[in-house]
PDB file of C-alpha atoms in Angstrom:
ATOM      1  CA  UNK A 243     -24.783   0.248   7.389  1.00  0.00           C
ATOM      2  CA  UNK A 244     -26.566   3.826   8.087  1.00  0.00           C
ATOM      3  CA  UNK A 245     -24.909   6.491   5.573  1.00  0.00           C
ATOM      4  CA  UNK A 246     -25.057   9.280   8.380  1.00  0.00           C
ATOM      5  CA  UNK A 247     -21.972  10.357  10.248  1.00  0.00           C
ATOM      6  CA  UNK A 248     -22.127  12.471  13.797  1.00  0.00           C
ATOM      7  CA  UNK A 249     -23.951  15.763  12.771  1.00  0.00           C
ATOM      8  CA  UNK A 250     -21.822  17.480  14.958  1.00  0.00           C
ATOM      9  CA  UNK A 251     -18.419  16.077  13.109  1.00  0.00           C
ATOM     10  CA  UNK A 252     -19.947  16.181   9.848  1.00  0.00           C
ATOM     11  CA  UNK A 253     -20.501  19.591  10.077  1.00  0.00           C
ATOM     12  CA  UNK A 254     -16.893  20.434  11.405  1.00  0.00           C
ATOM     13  CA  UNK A 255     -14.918  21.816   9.082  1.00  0.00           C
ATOM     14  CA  UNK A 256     -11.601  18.770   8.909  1.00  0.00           C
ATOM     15  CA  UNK A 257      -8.944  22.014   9.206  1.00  0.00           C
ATOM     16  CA  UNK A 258     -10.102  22.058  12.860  1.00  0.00           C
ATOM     17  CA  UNK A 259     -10.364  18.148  13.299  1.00  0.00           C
ATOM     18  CA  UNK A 260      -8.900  17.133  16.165  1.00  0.00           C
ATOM     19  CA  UNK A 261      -9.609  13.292  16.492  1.00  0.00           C
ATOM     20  CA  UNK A 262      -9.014  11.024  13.700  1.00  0.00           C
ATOM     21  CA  UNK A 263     -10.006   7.584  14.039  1.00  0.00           C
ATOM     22  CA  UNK A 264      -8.499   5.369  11.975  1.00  0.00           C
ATOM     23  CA  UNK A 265     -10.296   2.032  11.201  1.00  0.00           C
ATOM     24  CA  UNK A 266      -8.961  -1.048   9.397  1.00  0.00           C
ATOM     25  CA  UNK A 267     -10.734  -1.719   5.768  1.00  0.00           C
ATOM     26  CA  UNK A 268     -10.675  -5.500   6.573  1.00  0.00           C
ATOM     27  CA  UNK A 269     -13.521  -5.002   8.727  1.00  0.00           C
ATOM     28  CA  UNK A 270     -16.315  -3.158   7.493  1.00  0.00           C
ATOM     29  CA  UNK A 271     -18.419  -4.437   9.809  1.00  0.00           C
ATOM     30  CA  UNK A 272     -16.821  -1.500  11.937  1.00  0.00           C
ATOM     31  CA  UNK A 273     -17.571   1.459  10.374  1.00  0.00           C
ATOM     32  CA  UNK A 274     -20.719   1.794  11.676  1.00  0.00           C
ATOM     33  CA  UNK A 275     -19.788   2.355  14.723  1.00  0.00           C
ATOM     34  CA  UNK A 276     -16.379   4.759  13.943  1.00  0.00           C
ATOM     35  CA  UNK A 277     -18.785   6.627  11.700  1.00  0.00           C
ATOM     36  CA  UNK A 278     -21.235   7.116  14.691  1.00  0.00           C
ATOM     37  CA  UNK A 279     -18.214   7.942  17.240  1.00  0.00           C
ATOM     38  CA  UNK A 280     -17.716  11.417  18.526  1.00  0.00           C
ATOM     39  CA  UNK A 281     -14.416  11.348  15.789  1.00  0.00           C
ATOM     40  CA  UNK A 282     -14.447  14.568  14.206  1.00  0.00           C
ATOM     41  CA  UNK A 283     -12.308  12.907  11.107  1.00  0.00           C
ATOM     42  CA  UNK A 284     -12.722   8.961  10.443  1.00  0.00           C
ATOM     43  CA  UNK A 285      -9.938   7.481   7.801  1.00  0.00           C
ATOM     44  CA  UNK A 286     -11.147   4.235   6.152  1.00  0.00           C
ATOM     45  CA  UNK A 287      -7.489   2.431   6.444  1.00  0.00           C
ATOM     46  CA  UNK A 288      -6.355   0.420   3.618  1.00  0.00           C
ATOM     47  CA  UNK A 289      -2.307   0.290   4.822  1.00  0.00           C
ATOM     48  CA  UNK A 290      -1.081  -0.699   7.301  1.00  0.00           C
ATOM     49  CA  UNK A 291      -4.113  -2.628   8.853  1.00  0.00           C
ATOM     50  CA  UNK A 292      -4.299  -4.303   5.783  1.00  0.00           C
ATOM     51  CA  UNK A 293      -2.379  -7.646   4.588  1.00  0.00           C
ATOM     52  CA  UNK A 294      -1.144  -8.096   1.630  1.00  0.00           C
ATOM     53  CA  UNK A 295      -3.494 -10.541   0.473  1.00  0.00           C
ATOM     54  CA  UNK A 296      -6.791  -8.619   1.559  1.00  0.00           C
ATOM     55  CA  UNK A 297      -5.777  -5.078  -0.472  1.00  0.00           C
ATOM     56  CA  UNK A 298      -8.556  -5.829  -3.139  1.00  0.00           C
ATOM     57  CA  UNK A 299     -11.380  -6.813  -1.044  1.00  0.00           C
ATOM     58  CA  UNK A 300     -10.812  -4.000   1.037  1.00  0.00           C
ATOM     59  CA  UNK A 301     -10.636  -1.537  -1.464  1.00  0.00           C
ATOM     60  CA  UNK A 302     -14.130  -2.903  -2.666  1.00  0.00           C
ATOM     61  CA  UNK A 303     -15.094  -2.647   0.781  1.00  0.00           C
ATOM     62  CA  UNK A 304     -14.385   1.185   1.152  1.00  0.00           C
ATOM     63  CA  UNK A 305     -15.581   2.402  -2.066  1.00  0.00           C
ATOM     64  CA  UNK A 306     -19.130   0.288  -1.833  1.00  0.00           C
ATOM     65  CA  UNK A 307     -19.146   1.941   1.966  1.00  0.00           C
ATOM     66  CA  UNK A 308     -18.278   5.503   0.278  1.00  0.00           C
ATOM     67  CA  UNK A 309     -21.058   4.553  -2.185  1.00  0.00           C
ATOM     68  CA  UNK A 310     -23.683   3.801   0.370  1.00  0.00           C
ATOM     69  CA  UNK A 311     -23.175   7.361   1.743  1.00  0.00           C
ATOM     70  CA  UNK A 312     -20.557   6.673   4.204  1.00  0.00           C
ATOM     71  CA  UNK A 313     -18.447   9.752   4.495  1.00  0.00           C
ATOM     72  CA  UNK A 314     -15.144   9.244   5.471  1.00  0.00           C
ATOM     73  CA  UNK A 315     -11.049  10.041   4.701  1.00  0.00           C
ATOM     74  CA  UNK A 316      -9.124   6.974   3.262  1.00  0.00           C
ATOM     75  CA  UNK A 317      -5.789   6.002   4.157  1.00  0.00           C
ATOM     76  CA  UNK A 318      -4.314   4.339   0.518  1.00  0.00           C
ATOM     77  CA  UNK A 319      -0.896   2.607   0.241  1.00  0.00           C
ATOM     78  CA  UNK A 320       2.253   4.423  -0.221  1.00  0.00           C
ATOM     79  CA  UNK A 321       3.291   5.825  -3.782  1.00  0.00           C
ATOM     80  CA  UNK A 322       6.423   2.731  -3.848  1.00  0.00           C
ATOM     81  CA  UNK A 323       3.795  -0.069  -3.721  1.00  0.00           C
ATOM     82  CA  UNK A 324       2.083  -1.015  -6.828  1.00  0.00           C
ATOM     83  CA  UNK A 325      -1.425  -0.511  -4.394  1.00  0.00           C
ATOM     84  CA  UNK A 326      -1.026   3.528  -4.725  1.00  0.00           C
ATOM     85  CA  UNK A 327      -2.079   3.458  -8.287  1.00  0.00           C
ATOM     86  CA  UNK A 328      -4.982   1.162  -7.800  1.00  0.00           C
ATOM     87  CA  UNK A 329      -5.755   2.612  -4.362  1.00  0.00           C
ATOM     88  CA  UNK A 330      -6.445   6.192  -6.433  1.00  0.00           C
ATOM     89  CA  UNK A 331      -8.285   4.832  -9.478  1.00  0.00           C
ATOM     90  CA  UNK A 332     -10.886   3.357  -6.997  1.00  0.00           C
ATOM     91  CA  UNK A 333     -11.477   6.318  -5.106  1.00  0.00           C
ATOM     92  CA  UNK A 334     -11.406   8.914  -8.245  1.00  0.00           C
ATOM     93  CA  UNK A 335     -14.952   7.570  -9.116  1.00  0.00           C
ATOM     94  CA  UNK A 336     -16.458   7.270  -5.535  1.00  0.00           C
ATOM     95  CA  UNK A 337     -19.011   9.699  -3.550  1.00  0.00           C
ATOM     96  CA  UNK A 338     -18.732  11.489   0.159  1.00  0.00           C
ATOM     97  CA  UNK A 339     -14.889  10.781   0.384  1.00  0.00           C
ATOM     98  CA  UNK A 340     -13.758  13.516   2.342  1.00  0.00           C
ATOM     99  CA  UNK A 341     -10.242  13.361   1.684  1.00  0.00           C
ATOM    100  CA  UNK A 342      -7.229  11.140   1.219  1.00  0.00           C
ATOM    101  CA  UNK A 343      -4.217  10.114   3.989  1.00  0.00           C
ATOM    102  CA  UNK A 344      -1.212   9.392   1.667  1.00  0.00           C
ATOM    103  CA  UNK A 345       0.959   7.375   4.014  1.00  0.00           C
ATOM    104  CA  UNK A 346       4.853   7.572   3.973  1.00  0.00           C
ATOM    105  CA  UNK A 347       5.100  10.544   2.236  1.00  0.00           C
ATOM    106  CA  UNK A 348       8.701  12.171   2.014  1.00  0.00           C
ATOM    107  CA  UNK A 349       8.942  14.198  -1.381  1.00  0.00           C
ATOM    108  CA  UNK A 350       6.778  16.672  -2.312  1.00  0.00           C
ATOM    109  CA  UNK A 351       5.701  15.185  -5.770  1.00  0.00           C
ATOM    110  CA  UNK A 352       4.374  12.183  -3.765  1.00  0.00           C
ATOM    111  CA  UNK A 353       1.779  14.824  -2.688  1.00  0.00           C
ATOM    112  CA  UNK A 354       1.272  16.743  -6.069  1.00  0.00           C
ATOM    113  CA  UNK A 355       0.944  13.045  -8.394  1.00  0.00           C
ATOM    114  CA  UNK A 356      -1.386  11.788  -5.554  1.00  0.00           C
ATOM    115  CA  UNK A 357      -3.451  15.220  -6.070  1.00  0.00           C
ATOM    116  CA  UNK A 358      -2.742  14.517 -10.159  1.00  0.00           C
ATOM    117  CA  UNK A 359      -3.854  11.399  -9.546  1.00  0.00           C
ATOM    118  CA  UNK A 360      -7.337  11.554  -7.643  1.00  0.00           C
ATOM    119  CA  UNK A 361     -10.792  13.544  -8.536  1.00  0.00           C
ATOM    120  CA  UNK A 362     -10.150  17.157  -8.856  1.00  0.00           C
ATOM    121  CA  UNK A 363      -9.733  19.187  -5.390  1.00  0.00           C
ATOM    122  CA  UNK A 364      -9.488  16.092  -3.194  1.00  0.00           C
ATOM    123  CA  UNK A 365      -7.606  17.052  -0.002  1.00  0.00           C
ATOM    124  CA  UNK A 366      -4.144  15.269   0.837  1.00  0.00           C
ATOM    125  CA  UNK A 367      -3.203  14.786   4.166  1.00  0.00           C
ATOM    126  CA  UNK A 368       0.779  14.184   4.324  1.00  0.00           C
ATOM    127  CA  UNK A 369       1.423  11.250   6.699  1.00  0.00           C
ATOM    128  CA  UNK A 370       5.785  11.907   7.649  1.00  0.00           C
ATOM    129  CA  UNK A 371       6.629   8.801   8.881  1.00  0.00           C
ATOM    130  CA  UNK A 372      10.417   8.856   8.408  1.00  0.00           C
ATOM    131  CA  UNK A 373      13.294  10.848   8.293  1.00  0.00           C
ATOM    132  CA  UNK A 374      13.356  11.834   5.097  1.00  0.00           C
ATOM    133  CA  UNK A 375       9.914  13.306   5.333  1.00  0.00           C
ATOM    134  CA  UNK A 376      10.734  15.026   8.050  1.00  0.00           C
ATOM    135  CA  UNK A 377      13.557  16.862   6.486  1.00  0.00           C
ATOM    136  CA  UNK A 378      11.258  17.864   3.258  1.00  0.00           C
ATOM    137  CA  UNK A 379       8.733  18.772   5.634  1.00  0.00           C
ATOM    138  CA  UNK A 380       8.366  22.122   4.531  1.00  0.00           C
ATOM    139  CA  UNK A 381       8.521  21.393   1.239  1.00  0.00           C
ATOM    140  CA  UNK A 382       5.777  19.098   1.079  1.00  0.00           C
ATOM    141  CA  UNK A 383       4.499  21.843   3.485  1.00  0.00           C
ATOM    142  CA  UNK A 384       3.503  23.951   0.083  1.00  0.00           C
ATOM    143  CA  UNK A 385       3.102  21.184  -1.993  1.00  0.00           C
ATOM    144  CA  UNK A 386       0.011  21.865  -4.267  1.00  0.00           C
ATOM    145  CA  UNK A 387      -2.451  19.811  -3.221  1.00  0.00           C
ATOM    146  CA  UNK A 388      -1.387  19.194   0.379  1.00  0.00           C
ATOM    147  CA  UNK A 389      -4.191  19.894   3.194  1.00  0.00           C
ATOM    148  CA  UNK A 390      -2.602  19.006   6.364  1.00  0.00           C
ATOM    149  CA  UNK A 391       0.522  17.455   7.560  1.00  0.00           C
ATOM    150  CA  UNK A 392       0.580  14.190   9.770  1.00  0.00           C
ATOM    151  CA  UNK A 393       3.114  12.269  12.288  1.00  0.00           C
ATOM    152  CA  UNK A 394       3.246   8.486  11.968  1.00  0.00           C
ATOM    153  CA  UNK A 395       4.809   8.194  15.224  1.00  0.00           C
ATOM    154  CA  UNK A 396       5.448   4.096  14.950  1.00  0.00           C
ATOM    155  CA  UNK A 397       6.823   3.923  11.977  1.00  0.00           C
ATOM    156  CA  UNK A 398       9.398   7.664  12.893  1.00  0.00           C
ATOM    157  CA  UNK A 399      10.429   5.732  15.488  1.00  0.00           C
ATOM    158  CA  UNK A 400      11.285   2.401  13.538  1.00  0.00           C
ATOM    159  CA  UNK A 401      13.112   4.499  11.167  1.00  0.00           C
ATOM    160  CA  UNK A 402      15.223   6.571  13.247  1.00  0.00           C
ATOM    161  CA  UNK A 403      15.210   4.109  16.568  1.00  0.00           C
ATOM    162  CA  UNK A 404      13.968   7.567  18.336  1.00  0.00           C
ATOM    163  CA  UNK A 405      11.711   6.351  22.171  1.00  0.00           C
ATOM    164  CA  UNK A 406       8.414   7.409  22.819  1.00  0.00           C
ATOM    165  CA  UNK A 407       9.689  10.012  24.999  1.00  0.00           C
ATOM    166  CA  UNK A 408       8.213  13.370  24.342  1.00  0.00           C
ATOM    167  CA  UNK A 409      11.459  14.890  24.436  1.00  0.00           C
ATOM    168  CA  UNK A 410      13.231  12.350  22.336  1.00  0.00           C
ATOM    169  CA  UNK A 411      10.370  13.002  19.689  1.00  0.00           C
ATOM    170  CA  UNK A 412      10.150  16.841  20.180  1.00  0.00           C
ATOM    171  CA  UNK A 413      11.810  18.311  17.499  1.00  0.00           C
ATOM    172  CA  UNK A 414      10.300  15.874  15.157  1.00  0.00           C
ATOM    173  CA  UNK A 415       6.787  17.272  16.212  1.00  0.00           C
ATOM    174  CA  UNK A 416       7.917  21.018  16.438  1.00  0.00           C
ATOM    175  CA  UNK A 417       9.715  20.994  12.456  1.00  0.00           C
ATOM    176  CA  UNK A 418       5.922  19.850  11.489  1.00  0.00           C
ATOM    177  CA  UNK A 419       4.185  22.925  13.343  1.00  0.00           C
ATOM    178  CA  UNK A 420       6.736  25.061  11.591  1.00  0.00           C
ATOM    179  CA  UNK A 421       6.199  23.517   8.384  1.00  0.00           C
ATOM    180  CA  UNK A 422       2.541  23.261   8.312  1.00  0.00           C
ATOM    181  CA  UNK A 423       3.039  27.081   9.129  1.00  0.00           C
ATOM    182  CA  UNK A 424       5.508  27.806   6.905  1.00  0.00           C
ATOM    183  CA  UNK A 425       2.717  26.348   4.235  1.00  0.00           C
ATOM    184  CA  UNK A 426      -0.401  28.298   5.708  1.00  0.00           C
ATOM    185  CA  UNK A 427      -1.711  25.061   6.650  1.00  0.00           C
ATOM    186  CA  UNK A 428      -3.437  24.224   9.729  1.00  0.00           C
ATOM    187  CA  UNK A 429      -2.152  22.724  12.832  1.00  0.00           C
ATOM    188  CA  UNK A 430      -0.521  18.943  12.499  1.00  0.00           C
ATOM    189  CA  UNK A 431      -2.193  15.851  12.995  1.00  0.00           C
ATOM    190  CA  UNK A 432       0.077  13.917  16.138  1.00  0.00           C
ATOM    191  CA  UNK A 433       0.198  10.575  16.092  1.00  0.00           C
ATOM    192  CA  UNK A 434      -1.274   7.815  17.923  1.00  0.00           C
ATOM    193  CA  UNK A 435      -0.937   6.946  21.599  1.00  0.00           C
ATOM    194  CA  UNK A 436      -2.115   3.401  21.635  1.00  0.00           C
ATOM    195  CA  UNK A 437      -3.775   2.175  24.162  1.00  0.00           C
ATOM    196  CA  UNK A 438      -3.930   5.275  26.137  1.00  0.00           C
ATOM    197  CA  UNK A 439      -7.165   6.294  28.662  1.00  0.00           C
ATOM    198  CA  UNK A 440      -8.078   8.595  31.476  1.00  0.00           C
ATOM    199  CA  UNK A 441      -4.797  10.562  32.581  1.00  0.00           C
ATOM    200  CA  UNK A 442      -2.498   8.922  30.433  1.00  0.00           C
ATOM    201  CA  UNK A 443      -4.362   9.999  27.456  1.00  0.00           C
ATOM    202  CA  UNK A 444      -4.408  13.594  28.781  1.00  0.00           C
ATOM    203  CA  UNK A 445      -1.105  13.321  29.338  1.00  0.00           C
ATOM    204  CA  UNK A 446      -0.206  12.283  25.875  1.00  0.00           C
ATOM    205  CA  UNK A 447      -3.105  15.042  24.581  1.00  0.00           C
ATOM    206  CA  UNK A 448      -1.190  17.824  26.863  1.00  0.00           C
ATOM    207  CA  UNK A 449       2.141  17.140  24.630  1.00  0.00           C
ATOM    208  CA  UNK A 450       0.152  17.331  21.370  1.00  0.00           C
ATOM    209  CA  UNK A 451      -1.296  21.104  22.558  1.00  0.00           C
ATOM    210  CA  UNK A 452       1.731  22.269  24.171  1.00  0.00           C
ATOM    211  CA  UNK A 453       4.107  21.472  20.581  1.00  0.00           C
ATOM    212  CA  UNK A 454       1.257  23.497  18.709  1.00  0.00           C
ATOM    213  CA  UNK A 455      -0.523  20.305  17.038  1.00  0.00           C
ATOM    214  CA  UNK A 456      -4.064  20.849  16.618  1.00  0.00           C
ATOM    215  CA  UNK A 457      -5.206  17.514  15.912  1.00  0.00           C
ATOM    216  CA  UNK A 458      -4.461  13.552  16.840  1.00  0.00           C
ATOM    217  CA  UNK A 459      -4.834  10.236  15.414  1.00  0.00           C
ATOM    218  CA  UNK A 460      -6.435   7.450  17.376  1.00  0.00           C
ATOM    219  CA  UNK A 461      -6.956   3.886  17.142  1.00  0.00           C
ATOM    220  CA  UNK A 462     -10.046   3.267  19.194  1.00  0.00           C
ATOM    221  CA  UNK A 463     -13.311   5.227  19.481  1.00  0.00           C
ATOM    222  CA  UNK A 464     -12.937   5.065  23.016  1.00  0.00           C
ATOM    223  CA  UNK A 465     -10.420   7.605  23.002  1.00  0.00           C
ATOM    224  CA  UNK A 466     -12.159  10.254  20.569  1.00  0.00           C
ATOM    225  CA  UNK A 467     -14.307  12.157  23.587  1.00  0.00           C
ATOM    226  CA  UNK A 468     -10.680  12.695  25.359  1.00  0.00           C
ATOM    227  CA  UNK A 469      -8.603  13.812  22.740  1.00  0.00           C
ATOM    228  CA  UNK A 470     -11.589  16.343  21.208  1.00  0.00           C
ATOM    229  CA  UNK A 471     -11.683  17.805  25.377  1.00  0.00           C
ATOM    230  CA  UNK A 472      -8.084  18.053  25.591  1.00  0.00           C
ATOM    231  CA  UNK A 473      -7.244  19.835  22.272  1.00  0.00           C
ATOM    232  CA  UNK A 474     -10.066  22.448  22.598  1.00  0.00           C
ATOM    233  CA  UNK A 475     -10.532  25.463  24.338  1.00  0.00           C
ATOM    234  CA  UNK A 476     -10.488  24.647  28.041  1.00  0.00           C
ATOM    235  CA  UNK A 477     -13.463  26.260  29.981  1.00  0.00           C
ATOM    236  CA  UNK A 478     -10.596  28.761  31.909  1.00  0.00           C
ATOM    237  CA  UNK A 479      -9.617  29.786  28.216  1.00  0.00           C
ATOM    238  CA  UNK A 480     -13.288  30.177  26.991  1.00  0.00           C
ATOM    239  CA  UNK A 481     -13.859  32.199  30.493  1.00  0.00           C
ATOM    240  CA  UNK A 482     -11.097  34.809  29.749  1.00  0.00           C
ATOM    241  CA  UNK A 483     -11.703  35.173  25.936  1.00  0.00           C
ATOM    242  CA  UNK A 484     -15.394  36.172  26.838  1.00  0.00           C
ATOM    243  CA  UNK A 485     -14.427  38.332  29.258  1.00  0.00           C
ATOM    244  CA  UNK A 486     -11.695  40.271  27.352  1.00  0.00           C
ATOM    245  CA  UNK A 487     -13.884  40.195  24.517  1.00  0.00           C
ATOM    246  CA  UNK A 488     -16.907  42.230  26.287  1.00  0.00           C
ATOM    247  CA  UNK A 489     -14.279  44.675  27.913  1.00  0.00           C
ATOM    248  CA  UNK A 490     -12.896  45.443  24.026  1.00  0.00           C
ATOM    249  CA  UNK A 491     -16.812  45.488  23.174  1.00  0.00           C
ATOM    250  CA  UNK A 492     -17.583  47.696  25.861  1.00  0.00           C
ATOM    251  CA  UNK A 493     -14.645  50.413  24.723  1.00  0.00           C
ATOM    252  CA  UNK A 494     -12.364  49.322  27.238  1.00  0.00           C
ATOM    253  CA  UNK A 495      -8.693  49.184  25.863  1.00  0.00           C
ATOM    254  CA  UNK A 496      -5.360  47.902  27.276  1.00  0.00           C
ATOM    255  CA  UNK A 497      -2.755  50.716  25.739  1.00  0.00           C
ATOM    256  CA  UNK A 498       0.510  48.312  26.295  1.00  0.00           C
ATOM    257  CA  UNK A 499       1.511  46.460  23.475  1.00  0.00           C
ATOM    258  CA  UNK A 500       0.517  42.685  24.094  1.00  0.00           C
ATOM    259  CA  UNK A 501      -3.429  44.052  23.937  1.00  0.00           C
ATOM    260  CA  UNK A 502      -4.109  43.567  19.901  1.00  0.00           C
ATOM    261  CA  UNK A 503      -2.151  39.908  20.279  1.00  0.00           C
ATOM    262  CA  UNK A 504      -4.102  38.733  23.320  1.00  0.00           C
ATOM    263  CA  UNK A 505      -6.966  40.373  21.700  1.00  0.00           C
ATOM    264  CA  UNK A 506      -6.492  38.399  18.422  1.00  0.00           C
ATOM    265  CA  UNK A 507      -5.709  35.072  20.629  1.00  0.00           C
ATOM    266  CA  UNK A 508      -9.190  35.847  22.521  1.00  0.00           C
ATOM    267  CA  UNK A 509     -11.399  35.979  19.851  1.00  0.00           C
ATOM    268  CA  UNK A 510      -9.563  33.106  17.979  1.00  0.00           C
ATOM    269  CA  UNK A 511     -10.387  31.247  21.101  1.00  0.00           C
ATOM    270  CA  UNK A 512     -14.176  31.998  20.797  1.00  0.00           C
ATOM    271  CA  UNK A 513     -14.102  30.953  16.882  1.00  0.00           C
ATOM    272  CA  UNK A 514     -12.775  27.261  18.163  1.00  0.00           C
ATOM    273  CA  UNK A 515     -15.230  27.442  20.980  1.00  0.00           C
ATOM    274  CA  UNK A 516     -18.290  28.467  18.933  1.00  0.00           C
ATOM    275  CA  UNK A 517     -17.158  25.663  16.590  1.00  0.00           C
ATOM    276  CA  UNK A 518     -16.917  22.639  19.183  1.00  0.00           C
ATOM    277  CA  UNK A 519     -20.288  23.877  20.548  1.00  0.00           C
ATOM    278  CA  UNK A 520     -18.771  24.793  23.632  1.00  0.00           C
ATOM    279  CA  UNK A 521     -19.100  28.748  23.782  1.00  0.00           C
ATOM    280  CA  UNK A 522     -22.540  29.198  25.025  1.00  0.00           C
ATOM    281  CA  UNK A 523     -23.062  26.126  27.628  1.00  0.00           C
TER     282      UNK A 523
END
């Protein structure tokens, strides 16, 4: 398996991820090929894609993948299961993880003993999957060791028998923005839209931006390309930002008071831009 992810994603800071593939551990045969997708984030995922019976292999798997020089995030088994424990002690002695996905998190110390628990500054990123997460959101929000927040979409909706309408899931999605703001984190990770492609995904992207989320999980590689076009900059954004940019440069002011804030929203624009490699085509 080459060690080498994307250069472009590996050199993307994972605050401003915005695709996240996840790939089942009981395959390693497909990393490869997530690892050398346009994902900005890839999660190694030893949960739900996993059975029972194949948690051990797959957790050799991961960390001899991690070991080889595969760099990657790795979803581990919920802090109930007796796999949490063993999950962590495998990963606390590996190299080039980039962070862990703690799935079904809904208290804030399942955050801070999961940070306890693995090697010293290893990101969290809080997958809310239920109700009960959802209501501690912001508390796990500004739980130390907490990175980003998450939305586990399938298993919300099994827990709270909510449809996959985007208004029936709305104010699940908005309480995480607030949260993740509330905690000076960066934008949520939305969930999955399986099985989603051309408009449909853009569709499902265009709810994602227009809540505030900033990032997306995926299933399939096919889908990364989409959902990193659809949660950047769009060229009509990146147009105005460099225009109202050189005006400011060029001494021109706005007196009214929305100048500073569109300003502020211009050149934040042209950070995201510069980022994604898309300012200067």
């Amino acid at each position: 398996m080459s060690p080498y992810r994307n250069q472009r994603a590996a050199a993307l800071p994972a605050r401003l991820s915005r695709s996240w593939l996840l790939v089942s551990a009981t395959d390693p045969s497909a990393f490869p090929a997530a690892l050398a997708s346009e994902a900005d984030s890839v999660i190694f995922d030893l949960e739900d894609a996993v059975p029972a019976e194949g948690k051990a292999q797959a957790r050799h798997d991961v960390v001899e993948a991690l070991n080889a020089g595969a760099s990657a995030w790795v979803r581990i088994n919920d802090i109930s299961t007796p796999y949490w424990e063993e999950d962590l002690a495998a990963l606390s002695r590996v190299e080039h993880l980039r962070g862990i996905v703690l799935a079904k998190t809904e208290h804030p110390d399942h955050i801070t003993k999961t940070a306890m628990m693995a090697a010293a500054g290893t990101p969290v990123v809080a997958l809310i999957e239920s109700a009960v997460g959802l209501v501690n959101a912001n508390d796990i929000a500004r739980a130390p060791g907490v990175f980003r927040l998450a939305f586990g979409v399938g298993d919300f909706r099994r827990d709270t028998g909510t449809s996959g309408d985007p208004m029936a899931l709305a104010f699940a999605r908005s309480t995480l923005v607030v949260a993740s703001r509330v905690g000076e984190l960066p934008g949520p990770i939305d969930g999955p839209s399986v099985g989603a492609a051309g408009e449909e995904l853009a569709a499902a992207c265009e709810v994602t931006h227009s809540m505030g989320m900033t990032g997306k999980l995926c299933l399939d590689p096919a889908q990364t390309d989409g959902i990193n076009r659809a949660l950047a900059p769009s060229d009509q954004e990146i147009t105005w930002a460099r225009e109202l940019i050189a005006k400011h440069d060029a001494g021109e002011t706005v007196g009214d008071g929305s100048y500073l804030p569109r300003l502020a929203r211009a050149r934040k624009v042209s950070e995201l831009a510069q980022t994604y490699g898309l300012w200067n085509r």
